[in-house]
Amino acid sequence: MVSEKKKTILLVEDQLIIAMSEKISLEKYGYEVITAPNGEEAVNIFYENDNIDLVLMDIDLGAGINGPEAAKTILGIRDIPVVFLSSHIEPEVVTQTERITSYGYVVKNSGITILDASIKMAFKLYEANKKVSESEKRYRGLLDNLEAGIVVHAPDTSIIINNPRASELLELNEDQMRGKLAIDPHWKFLWEDNTPLKLEEYPVNRILKGKRPIKDQTFGVYRPIAKDVVWLSVNGFPVLNQNGEIVEILISFTNITEKKIATDRIKYLLSEKELILKEVHHRIKNNISSTESLLNLQLDSTNNSETIHALQDAKSRVRSMRVLYDKLLISDDYDEISAKNYLESLIDAILDLFSGKMNITLEKSMADIIFTTKTLFPLGLILNELLTNIMKYAFKDRNTGLIKISLFKNGDSIQLLVQDDGCGLPKDFDLNKSNKFGLMLVTMLTKQLNGSFQMVSENGTKSTVTFRV
């Protein structure tokens, strides 16, 4: 077993007999002892000897520098535990040692037991302080090299610790930061929309009031020197004691100014895009309305039944597009629209074309499914063709009729059902051989949706369009 290395003590004592006696006593307790008769020699010995572990310093050393002065010089060379040894207990003598970093004051003739205990306690205190100092250095090194600004507030909101990054971001030097209160009226915080925060809404004040952390909150801080605003992502939490009282508030923040400017720019461009899209849709809608008006004029100027049917079909298809653009103009999203809102409006518009000719009972069951315009446009044209076909052919020689229309989701598929209680399909009807333009259009548009189209007689005619999205 390796024996513990003996501690070396520098004993500074001007009384040689006392020095010899104390040296012998300390060596009996396992210490190596080097003696010095005065302050000057003590400094020289210490300067040349790196093995000294503790200085036992008399205060009154006769001529030359006294004990406290010698201790101060020694501590300037190297940090080491110093214990003062004196026969004086007067306050004015003890006060001389208070300005020196020391680890004890022992009265002479207290006995070797007390002296040994004082020396051991000095070593323990020194090691404890050394660990604290090293921890503080690591802590400070970490703080000083963080990209985030760090500020520690006392319970009165005054700043007690901050790192250089915090000073840099807030454009305040060390003196300006230290002691500055979170309730200082010179602080100017902003919300993301540039409206000012009330004093009680400031991060530290919110934590102080609620005793709860804040996470990833964005604030702007006005910097009077640069006359600009730095945008910060702020986190903070309270440090509580055993009684639940706040002892410190730690705030960290990172600079997100460039990100904030870029985000605001994107929002602005999106807003511009929305305005442009709205204007484009508005103009397209006007053009469609003009086309619809021209078809109406053409309808009014002809008596040919075949021409009238063709123009009505064209008008119905144009109206289907106009209804879609009506929905686009009032939608917050120009690419996705509620199928329920669009298709129900389209149904009303189609039936309006045939108003006055018959009394139709309509049953609708439309699921509120959101589609893109890429899906909704062909789906609207399909419904337009099927419903127009019913109104033209299903209720011949009748002035009443029932139409059922439903849109629903079935697993991962969407189904559109259009059914009437009319005369049904001809017995020789074959959808694949039909040369009707409307049905050919429905078949083509269904393929565009990667779906299937069926048309059968079932107490009238039942049309089913199935597709996936």
GROMACS .gro file of C-alpha atoms in nm:
model
  469
    1MET     CA    1   0.000   0.000   0.000
    2VAL     CA    2   0.138   0.337  -0.105
    3SER     CA    3   0.171   0.576   0.188
    4GLU     CA    4   0.019   0.922   0.155
    5LYS     CA    5   0.270   1.194   0.070
    6LYS     CA    6   0.353   1.415   0.367
    7LYS     CA    7   0.222   1.770   0.355
    8THR     CA    8   0.491   2.038   0.362
    9ILE     CA    9   0.433   2.344   0.579
   10LEU     CA   10   0.620   2.673   0.561
   11LEU     CA   11   0.632   2.800   0.922
   12VAL     CA   12   0.706   3.173   0.941
   13GLU     CA   13   0.805   3.264   1.299
   14ASP     CA   14   1.057   3.528   1.415
   15GLN     CA   15   1.101   3.368   1.760
   16LEU     CA   16   1.352   3.089   1.692
   17ILE     CA   17   1.278   2.886   2.007
   18ILE     CA   18   0.904   2.896   1.939
   19ALA     CA   19   0.969   2.807   1.574
   20MET     CA   20   1.184   2.509   1.675
   21SER     CA   21   0.923   2.385   1.925
   22GLU     CA   22   0.636   2.411   1.675
   23LYS     CA   23   0.846   2.245   1.404
   24ILE     CA   24   0.916   1.944   1.628
   25SER     CA   25   0.549   1.916   1.730
   26LEU     CA   26   0.424   1.936   1.371
   27GLU     CA   27   0.675   1.681   1.248
   28LYS     CA   28   0.551   1.440   1.517
   29TYR     CA   29   0.207   1.478   1.356
   30GLY     CA   30   0.344   1.376   1.017
   31TYR     CA   31   0.419   1.708   0.849
   32GLU     CA   32   0.732   1.821   0.673
   33VAL     CA   33   0.821   2.166   0.810
   34ILE     CA   34   1.035   2.443   0.659
   35THR     CA   35   1.097   2.748   0.880
   36ALA     CA   36   1.154   3.113   0.790
   37PRO     CA   37   1.246   3.380   1.052
   38ASN     CA   38   1.095   3.678   0.868
   39GLY     CA   39   0.863   3.779   0.586
   40GLU     CA   40   1.130   3.846   0.324
   41GLU     CA   41   1.294   3.506   0.368
   42ALA     CA   42   0.954   3.337   0.371
   43VAL     CA   43   0.877   3.490   0.030
   44ASN     CA   44   1.215   3.379  -0.108
   45ILE     CA   45   1.177   3.023   0.023
   46PHE     CA   46   0.826   2.999  -0.116
   47TYR     CA   47   0.935   3.135  -0.453
   48GLU     CA   48   1.204   2.866  -0.486
   49ASN     CA   49   1.002   2.574  -0.347
   50ASP     CA   50   0.699   2.437  -0.533
   51ASN     CA   51   0.641   2.159  -0.278
   52ILE     CA   52   0.502   2.380  -0.001
   53ASP     CA   53   0.137   2.288   0.069
   54LEU     CA   54   0.045   2.538   0.343
   55VAL     CA   55   0.185   2.852   0.504
   56LEU     CA   56   0.161   2.893   0.882
   57MET     CA   57   0.221   3.266   0.921
   58ASP     CA   58   0.295   3.468   1.235
   59ILE     CA   59   0.147   3.818   1.217
   60ASP     CA   60   0.413   4.017   1.403
   61LEU     CA   61   0.750   3.936   1.245
   62GLY     CA   62   0.957   4.220   1.395
   63ALA     CA   63   1.157   4.432   1.151
   64GLY     CA   64   1.067   4.417   0.780
   65ILE     CA   65   0.733   4.320   0.631
   66ASN     CA   66   0.472   4.179   0.865
   67GLY     CA   67   0.283   3.854   0.831
   68PRO     CA   68  -0.021   3.981   0.633
   69GLU     CA   69   0.207   4.161   0.383
   70ALA     CA   70   0.423   3.850   0.339
   71ALA     CA   71   0.109   3.637   0.294
   72LYS     CA   72  -0.025   3.877   0.029
   73THR     CA   73   0.305   3.854  -0.164
   74ILE     CA   74   0.308   3.474  -0.139
   75LEU     CA   75  -0.052   3.450  -0.264
   76GLY     CA   76   0.050   3.667  -0.558
   77ILE     CA   77   0.300   3.396  -0.656
   78ARG     CA   78   0.069   3.096  -0.612
   79ASP     CA   79  -0.265   3.020  -0.458
   80ILE     CA   80  -0.209   2.827  -0.134
   81PRO     CA   81  -0.386   2.790   0.202
   82VAL     CA   82  -0.258   3.036   0.463
   83VAL     CA   83  -0.325   3.000   0.837
   84PHE     CA   84  -0.229   3.289   1.063
   85LEU     CA   85  -0.061   3.213   1.395
   86SER     CA   86  -0.040   3.484   1.662
   87SER     CA   87  -0.043   3.555   2.033
   88HIS     CA   88  -0.258   3.861   1.967
   89ILE     CA   89  -0.636   3.845   1.983
   90GLU     CA   90  -0.703   4.218   1.969
   91PRO     CA   91  -0.962   4.314   1.702
   92GLU     CA   92  -0.724   4.556   1.531
   93VAL     CA   93  -0.468   4.276   1.487
   94VAL     CA   94  -0.723   4.022   1.362
   95THR     CA   95  -0.862   4.282   1.121
   96GLN     CA   96  -0.525   4.294   0.942
   97THR     CA   97  -0.581   3.937   0.820
   98GLU     CA   98  -0.934   3.992   0.689
   99ARG     CA   99  -0.809   4.151   0.368
  100ILE     CA  100  -0.601   3.838   0.296
  101THR     CA  101  -0.746   3.510   0.169
  102SER     CA  102  -0.680   3.287   0.469
  103TYR     CA  103  -0.811   2.960   0.605
  104GLY     CA  104  -0.785   3.015   0.979
  105TYR     CA  105  -0.649   3.214   1.273
  106VAL     CA  106  -0.487   3.015   1.554
  107VAL     CA  107  -0.380   3.165   1.886
  108LYS     CA  108  -0.032   3.060   1.995
  109ASN     CA  109  -0.007   2.816   2.286
  110SER     CA  110  -0.348   2.666   2.194
  111GLY     CA  111  -0.175   2.330   2.179
  112ILE     CA  112  -0.066   2.102   1.897
  113THR     CA  113  -0.404   1.924   1.886
  114ILE     CA  114  -0.590   2.245   1.805
  115LEU     CA  115  -0.317   2.355   1.564
  116ASP     CA  116  -0.329   2.019   1.382
  117ALA     CA  117  -0.709   2.033   1.361
  118SER     CA  118  -0.690   2.389   1.224
  119ILE     CA  119  -0.436   2.283   0.961
  120LYS     CA  120  -0.648   1.984   0.853
  121MET     CA  121  -0.957   2.206   0.832
  122ALA     CA  122  -0.759   2.456   0.623
  123PHE     CA  123  -0.665   2.181   0.376
  124LYS     CA  124  -1.029   2.068   0.351
  125LEU     CA  125  -1.155   2.422   0.297
  126TYR     CA  126  -0.886   2.489   0.040
  127GLU     CA  127  -0.973   2.173  -0.159
  128ALA     CA  128  -1.344   2.255  -0.141
  129ASN     CA  129  -1.284   2.612  -0.260
  130LYS     CA  130  -1.056   2.481  -0.533
  131LYS     CA  131  -1.329   2.251  -0.664
  132VAL     CA  132  -1.583   2.533  -0.654
  133SER     CA  133  -1.340   2.760  -0.837
  134GLU     CA  134  -1.272   2.497  -1.104
  135SER     CA  135  -1.645   2.437  -1.143
  136GLU     CA  136  -1.703   2.810  -1.180
  137LYS     CA  137  -1.428   2.829  -1.443
  138ARG     CA  138  -1.589   2.545  -1.639
  139TYR     CA  139  -1.929   2.709  -1.599
  140ARG     CA  140  -1.793   3.045  -1.710
  141GLY     CA  141  -1.606   2.886  -2.000
  142LEU     CA  142  -1.926   2.718  -2.112
  143LEU     CA  143  -2.126   3.039  -2.078
  144ASP     CA  144  -1.867   3.247  -2.260
  145ASN     CA  145  -1.861   3.014  -2.560
  146LEU     CA  146  -2.233   2.951  -2.600
  147GLU     CA  147  -2.403   3.083  -2.913
  148ALA     CA  148  -2.705   3.162  -2.697
  149GLY     CA  149  -2.724   3.465  -2.473
  150ILE     CA  150  -2.757   3.368  -2.105
  151VAL     CA  151  -2.887   3.599  -1.833
  152VAL     CA  152  -2.951   3.509  -1.468
  153HIS     CA  153  -3.187   3.734  -1.270
  154ALA     CA  154  -3.226   3.767  -0.895
  155PRO     CA  155  -3.578   3.753  -0.744
  156ASP     CA  156  -3.597   4.134  -0.771
  157THR     CA  157  -3.538   4.080  -1.150
  158SER     CA  158  -3.191   4.242  -1.140
  159ILE     CA  159  -2.928   4.081  -1.364
  160ILE     CA  160  -2.659   3.903  -1.159
  161ILE     CA  161  -2.488   3.696  -1.431
  162ASN     CA  162  -2.469   3.724  -1.807
  163ASN     CA  163  -2.240   3.591  -2.077
  164PRO     CA  164  -2.071   3.797  -2.351
  165ARG     CA  165  -2.322   3.678  -2.613
  166ALA     CA  166  -2.607   3.830  -2.413
  167SER     CA  167  -2.426   4.164  -2.400
  168GLU     CA  168  -2.358   4.143  -2.773
  169LEU     CA  169  -2.719   4.064  -2.868
  170LEU     CA  170  -2.866   4.332  -2.642
  171GLU     CA  171  -2.589   4.583  -2.722
  172LEU     CA  172  -2.520   4.651  -2.353
  173ASN     CA  173  -2.176   4.632  -2.192
  174GLU     CA  174  -2.101   4.444  -1.870
  175ASP     CA  175  -2.162   4.748  -1.647
  176GLN     CA  176  -2.490   4.827  -1.822
  177MET     CA  177  -2.610   4.468  -1.787
  178ARG     CA  178  -2.518   4.414  -1.423
  179GLY     CA  179  -2.803   4.506  -1.192
  180LYS     CA  180  -3.041   4.605  -1.473
  181LEU     CA  181  -3.399   4.522  -1.380
  182ALA     CA  182  -3.655   4.343  -1.594
  183ILE     CA  183  -3.897   4.619  -1.494
  184ASP     CA  184  -3.664   4.886  -1.634
  185PRO     CA  185  -3.881   5.113  -1.854
  186HIS     CA  186  -3.598   5.139  -2.108
  187TRP     CA  187  -3.659   4.779  -2.218
  188LYS     CA  188  -3.884   4.766  -2.524
  189PHE     CA  189  -4.016   4.421  -2.613
  190LEU     CA  190  -4.231   4.343  -2.918
  191TRP     CA  191  -4.466   4.062  -3.012
  192GLU     CA  192  -4.417   3.894  -3.351
  193ASP     CA  193  -4.669   4.132  -3.508
  194ASN     CA  194  -4.458   4.428  -3.382
  195THR     CA  195  -4.708   4.535  -3.115
  196PRO     CA  196  -4.535   4.629  -2.785
  197LEU     CA  197  -4.553   4.403  -2.480
  198LYS     CA  198  -4.692   4.533  -2.155
  199LEU     CA  199  -4.444   4.537  -1.866
  200GLU     CA  200  -4.607   4.237  -1.699
  201GLU     CA  201  -4.579   4.041  -2.026
  202TYR     CA  202  -4.199   4.059  -2.033
  203PRO     CA  203  -4.045   3.707  -2.009
  204VAL     CA  204  -3.884   3.747  -1.664
  205ASN     CA  205  -4.194   3.911  -1.518
  206ARG     CA  206  -4.417   3.632  -1.652
  207ILE     CA  207  -4.193   3.365  -1.497
  208LEU     CA  208  -4.178   3.559  -1.170
  209LYS     CA  209  -4.557   3.576  -1.154
  210GLY     CA  210  -4.645   3.226  -1.273
  211LYS     CA  211  -4.336   3.033  -1.152
  212ARG     CA  212  -4.356   2.842  -1.481
  213PRO     CA  213  -4.105   2.812  -1.767
  214ILE     CA  214  -4.149   2.970  -2.108
  215LYS     CA  215  -4.036   2.781  -2.417
  216ASP     CA  216  -3.944   2.892  -2.769
  217GLN     CA  217  -4.123   3.226  -2.747
  218THR     CA  218  -4.036   3.486  -3.010
  219PHE     CA  219  -3.986   3.846  -2.902
  220GLY     CA  220  -3.834   4.152  -3.057
  221VAL     CA  221  -3.606   4.376  -2.848
  222TYR     CA  222  -3.546   4.734  -2.954
  223ARG     CA  223  -3.178   4.836  -2.940
  224PRO     CA  224  -3.147   5.214  -2.899
  225ILE     CA  225  -2.782   5.240  -3.004
  226ALA     CA  226  -2.829   5.063  -3.338
  227LYS     CA  227  -3.188   5.189  -3.356
  228ASP     CA  228  -3.303   4.848  -3.471
  229VAL     CA  229  -3.490   4.543  -3.342
  230VAL     CA  230  -3.320   4.211  -3.275
  231TRP     CA  231  -3.557   3.911  -3.286
  232LEU     CA  232  -3.492   3.646  -3.022
  233SER     CA  233  -3.617   3.295  -2.953
  234VAL     CA  234  -3.647   3.298  -2.573
  235ASN     CA  235  -3.651   3.017  -2.317
  236GLY     CA  236  -3.657   3.064  -1.942
  237PHE     CA  237  -3.729   2.891  -1.615
  238PRO     CA  238  -3.738   2.969  -1.242
  239VAL     CA  239  -3.493   2.814  -0.994
  240LEU     CA  240  -3.686   2.736  -0.675
  241ASN     CA  241  -3.570   2.662  -0.322
  242GLN     CA  242  -3.716   2.394  -0.095
  243ASN     CA  243  -3.998   2.628   0.002
  244GLY     CA  244  -4.098   2.683  -0.360
  245GLU     CA  245  -3.965   3.037  -0.361
  246ILE     CA  246  -3.780   3.174  -0.662
  247VAL     CA  247  -3.409   3.224  -0.597
  248GLU     CA  248  -3.303   3.284  -0.958
  249ILE     CA  249  -3.456   3.315  -1.303
  250LEU     CA  250  -3.249   3.184  -1.593
  251ILE     CA  251  -3.317   3.320  -1.941
  252SER     CA  252  -3.155   3.200  -2.264
  253PHE     CA  253  -3.207   3.350  -2.608
  254THR     CA  254  -3.078   3.304  -2.962
  255ASN     CA  255  -3.076   3.547  -3.251
  256ILE     CA  256  -3.341   3.459  -3.510
  257THR     CA  257  -3.354   3.799  -3.680
  258GLU     CA  258  -3.259   3.664  -4.024
  259LYS     CA  259  -3.512   3.383  -3.991
  260LYS     CA  260  -3.783   3.629  -3.881
  261ILE     CA  261  -3.710   3.862  -4.175
  262ALA     CA  262  -3.716   3.566  -4.417
  263THR     CA  263  -4.044   3.438  -4.267
  264ASP     CA  264  -4.204   3.781  -4.293
  265ARG     CA  265  -4.085   3.803  -4.653
  266ILE     CA  266  -4.242   3.467  -4.733
  267LYS     CA  267  -4.569   3.575  -4.570
  268TYR     CA  268  -4.565   3.894  -4.776
  269LEU     CA  269  -4.498   3.705  -5.100
  270LEU     CA  270  -4.773   3.454  -5.019
  271SER     CA  271  -5.011   3.741  -4.955
  272GLU     CA  272  -4.913   3.894  -5.289
  273LYS     CA  273  -4.962   3.557  -5.456
  274GLU     CA  274  -5.308   3.522  -5.303
  275LEU     CA  275  -5.407   3.866  -5.430
  276ILE     CA  276  -5.280   3.783  -5.779
  277LEU     CA  277  -5.458   3.445  -5.776
  278LYS     CA  278  -5.777   3.610  -5.660
  279GLU     CA  279  -5.754   3.862  -5.943
  280VAL     CA  280  -5.682   3.586  -6.197
  281HIS     CA  281  -5.976   3.376  -6.075
  282HIS     CA  282  -6.197   3.684  -6.080
  283ARG     CA  283  -6.106   3.759  -6.441
  284ILE     CA  284  -6.153   3.395  -6.544
  285LYS     CA  285  -6.492   3.395  -6.374
  286ASN     CA  286  -6.588   3.714  -6.562
  287ASN     CA  287  -6.479   3.556  -6.890
  288ILE     CA  288  -6.685   3.245  -6.813
  289SER     CA  289  -6.985   3.465  -6.725
  290SER     CA  290  -6.941   3.649  -7.055
  291THR     CA  291  -6.937   3.315  -7.239
  292GLU     CA  292  -7.252   3.211  -7.053
  293SER     CA  293  -7.420   3.539  -7.151
  294LEU     CA  294  -7.328   3.485  -7.516
  295LEU     CA  295  -7.481   3.137  -7.503
  296ASN     CA  296  -7.799   3.289  -7.355
  297LEU     CA  297  -7.815   3.538  -7.640
  298GLN     CA  298  -7.766   3.257  -7.889
  299LEU     CA  299  -8.043   3.056  -7.720
  300ASP     CA  300  -8.282   3.350  -7.745
  301SER     CA  301  -8.211   3.391  -8.115
  302THR     CA  302  -8.290   3.036  -8.232
  303ASN     CA  303  -8.600   2.819  -8.255
  304ASN     CA  304  -8.422   2.505  -8.372
  305SER     CA  305  -8.476   2.240  -8.103
  306GLU     CA  306  -8.153   2.057  -8.180
  307THR     CA  307  -7.956   2.383  -8.158
  308ILE     CA  308  -8.135   2.475  -7.835
  309HIS     CA  309  -8.038   2.140  -7.675
  310ALA     CA  310  -7.676   2.181  -7.784
  311LEU     CA  311  -7.659   2.536  -7.649
  312GLN     CA  312  -7.821   2.432  -7.319
  313ASP     CA  313  -7.563   2.154  -7.281
  314ALA     CA  314  -7.282   2.399  -7.347
  315LYS     CA  315  -7.434   2.653  -7.107
  316SER     CA  316  -7.463   2.387  -6.836
  317ARG     CA  317  -7.095   2.294  -6.873
  318VAL     CA  318  -6.989   2.658  -6.864
  319ARG     CA  319  -7.200   2.715  -6.554
  320SER     CA  320  -7.027   2.421  -6.386
  321MET     CA  321  -6.695   2.600  -6.434
  322ARG     CA  322  -6.838   2.932  -6.315
  323VAL     CA  323  -6.967   2.777  -5.991
  324LEU     CA  324  -6.621   2.630  -5.928
  325TYR     CA  325  -6.457   2.971  -5.970
  326ASP     CA  326  -6.721   3.126  -5.742
  327LYS     CA  327  -6.607   2.883  -5.472
  328LEU     CA  328  -6.240   2.951  -5.543
  329LEU     CA  329  -6.290   3.323  -5.493
  330ILE     CA  330  -6.434   3.283  -5.143
  331SER     CA  331  -6.197   3.004  -5.039
  332ASP     CA  332  -5.894   3.064  -4.816
  333ASP     CA  333  -5.710   2.794  -5.008
  334TYR     CA  334  -5.709   2.831  -5.384
  335ASP     CA  335  -5.621   2.468  -5.443
  336GLU     CA  336  -5.852   2.280  -5.204
  337ILE     CA  337  -6.229   2.319  -5.176
  338SER     CA  338  -6.512   2.142  -4.996
  339ALA     CA  339  -6.684   1.900  -5.237
  340LYS     CA  340  -7.010   1.941  -5.044
  341ASN     CA  341  -7.023   2.319  -5.089
  342TYR     CA  342  -6.923   2.310  -5.454
  343LEU     CA  343  -7.139   2.019  -5.570
  344GLU     CA  344  -7.451   2.138  -5.385
  345SER     CA  345  -7.416   2.483  -5.544
  346LEU     CA  346  -7.363   2.317  -5.882
  347ILE     CA  347  -7.676   2.103  -5.840
  348ASP     CA  348  -7.884   2.414  -5.763
  349ALA     CA  349  -7.741   2.593  -6.068
  350ILE     CA  350  -7.818   2.300  -6.302
  351LEU     CA  351  -8.174   2.254  -6.174
  352ASP     CA  352  -8.225   2.627  -6.212
  353LEU     CA  353  -8.170   2.586  -6.588
  354PHE     CA  354  -8.472   2.356  -6.603
  355SER     CA  355  -8.688   2.550  -6.356
  356GLY     CA  356  -9.053   2.586  -6.443
  357LYS     CA  357  -9.066   2.271  -6.652
  358MET     CA  358  -9.133   2.012  -6.382
  359ASN     CA  359  -9.163   1.958  -6.008
  360ILE     CA  360  -8.849   1.773  -5.894
  361THR     CA  361  -8.793   1.624  -5.549
  362LEU     CA  362  -8.424   1.625  -5.469
  363GLU     CA  363  -8.253   1.416  -5.201
  364LYS     CA  364  -7.888   1.502  -5.134
  365SER     CA  365  -7.635   1.333  -4.908
  366MET     CA  366  -7.295   1.490  -4.959
  367ALA     CA  367  -6.996   1.409  -4.739
  368ASP     CA  368  -6.784   1.714  -4.657
  369ILE     CA  369  -6.469   1.593  -4.832
  370ILE     CA  370  -6.190   1.831  -4.929
  371PHE     CA  371  -6.061   1.789  -5.284
  372THR     CA  372  -5.805   1.970  -5.492
  373THR     CA  373  -5.933   2.160  -5.795
  374LYS     CA  374  -5.758   1.896  -6.008
  375THR     CA  375  -6.010   1.640  -5.875
  376LEU     CA  376  -6.308   1.868  -5.823
  377PHE     CA  377  -6.316   2.014  -6.176
  378PRO     CA  378  -6.372   1.680  -6.359
  379LEU     CA  379  -6.603   1.561  -6.078
  380GLY     CA  380  -6.821   1.870  -6.125
  381LEU     CA  381  -6.839   1.816  -6.501
  382ILE     CA  382  -6.935   1.450  -6.444
  383LEU     CA  383  -7.219   1.550  -6.211
  384ASN     CA  384  -7.328   1.818  -6.457
  385GLU     CA  385  -7.355   1.566  -6.744
  386LEU     CA  386  -7.538   1.304  -6.538
  387LEU     CA  387  -7.786   1.551  -6.388
  388THR     CA  388  -7.847   1.726  -6.720
  389ASN     CA  389  -7.906   1.387  -6.882
  390ILE     CA  390  -8.169   1.307  -6.617
  391MET     CA  391  -8.350   1.637  -6.663
  392LYS     CA  392  -8.358   1.593  -7.041
  393TYR     CA  393  -8.451   1.226  -7.074
  394ALA     CA  394  -8.561   1.058  -6.748
  395PHE     CA  395  -8.901   1.216  -6.694
  396LYS     CA  396  -9.058   1.220  -7.039
  397ASP     CA  397  -9.433   1.274  -7.032
  398ARG     CA  398  -9.414   1.352  -6.657
  399ASN     CA  399  -9.408   1.674  -6.458
  400THR     CA  400  -9.275   1.521  -6.134
  401GLY     CA  401  -8.968   1.320  -6.048
  402LEU     CA  402  -8.727   1.209  -5.774
  403ILE     CA  403  -8.351   1.251  -5.795
  404LYS     CA  404  -8.107   1.114  -5.536
  405ILE     CA  405  -7.748   1.231  -5.529
  406SER     CA  406  -7.489   1.115  -5.277
  407LEU     CA  407  -7.114   1.148  -5.233
  408PHE     CA  408  -6.941   0.939  -4.970
  409LYS     CA  409  -6.617   0.773  -4.876
  410ASN     CA  410  -6.605   0.394  -4.882
  411GLY     CA  411  -6.275   0.276  -4.738
  412ASP     CA  412  -6.006   0.438  -4.947
  413SER     CA  413  -6.245   0.502  -5.235
  414ILE     CA  414  -6.487   0.785  -5.314
  415GLN     CA  415  -6.829   0.712  -5.469
  416LEU     CA  416  -7.065   0.951  -5.646
  417LEU     CA  417  -7.416   0.808  -5.691
  418VAL     CA  418  -7.674   0.980  -5.912
  419GLN     CA  419  -8.013   0.806  -5.928
  420ASP     CA  420  -8.362   0.889  -6.060
  421ASP     CA  421  -8.703   0.719  -6.064
  422GLY     CA  422  -8.753   0.792  -6.431
  423CYS     CA  423  -8.805   0.571  -6.733
  424GLY     CA  424  -8.470   0.396  -6.707
  425LEU     CA  425  -8.230   0.298  -6.983
  426PRO     CA  426  -8.326   0.143  -7.316
  427LYS     CA  427  -8.315  -0.238  -7.313
  428ASP     CA  428  -8.038  -0.246  -7.569
  429PHE     CA  429  -7.829   0.020  -7.388
  430ASP     CA  430  -7.453  -0.049  -7.379
  431LEU     CA  431  -7.242   0.216  -7.210
  432ASN     CA  432  -6.930   0.106  -7.398
  433LYS     CA  433  -7.104   0.151  -7.734
  434SER     CA  434  -7.287   0.474  -7.654
  435ASN     CA  435  -7.215   0.761  -7.895
  436LYS     CA  436  -7.381   1.024  -7.678
  437PHE     CA  437  -7.132   1.306  -7.625
  438GLY     CA  438  -7.233   1.360  -7.262
  439LEU     CA  439  -7.178   0.995  -7.163
  440MET     CA  440  -6.853   0.981  -7.361
  441LEU     CA  441  -6.742   1.290  -7.167
  442VAL     CA  442  -6.831   1.124  -6.834
  443THR     CA  443  -6.634   0.811  -6.930
  444MET     CA  444  -6.333   1.019  -7.033
  445LEU     CA  445  -6.339   1.232  -6.716
  446THR     CA  446  -6.373   0.920  -6.496
  447LYS     CA  447  -6.061   0.776  -6.658
  448GLN     CA  448  -5.890   1.108  -6.583
  449LEU     CA  449  -5.970   1.038  -6.216
  450ASN     CA  450  -5.836   0.681  -6.255
  451GLY     CA  451  -6.183   0.561  -6.162
  452SER     CA  452  -6.472   0.353  -6.296
  453PHE     CA  453  -6.817   0.447  -6.427
  454GLN     CA  454  -7.130   0.229  -6.424
  455MET     CA  455  -7.480   0.308  -6.548
  456VAL     CA  456  -7.768   0.062  -6.489
  457SER     CA  457  -8.149   0.053  -6.479
  458GLU     CA  458  -8.271   0.019  -6.121
  459ASN     CA  459  -8.620   0.162  -6.063
  460GLY     CA  460  -8.503   0.432  -6.300
  461THR     CA  461  -8.140   0.496  -6.382
  462LYS     CA  462  -7.850   0.461  -6.138
  463SER     CA  463  -7.506   0.600  -6.223
  464THR     CA  464  -7.202   0.521  -6.008
  465VAL     CA  465  -6.862   0.686  -6.033
  466THR     CA  466  -6.588   0.534  -5.814
  467PHE     CA  467  -6.234   0.665  -5.776
  468ARG     CA  468  -5.949   0.694  -5.528
  469VAL     CA  469  -5.776   1.004  -5.398
   0.00000   0.00000   0.00000
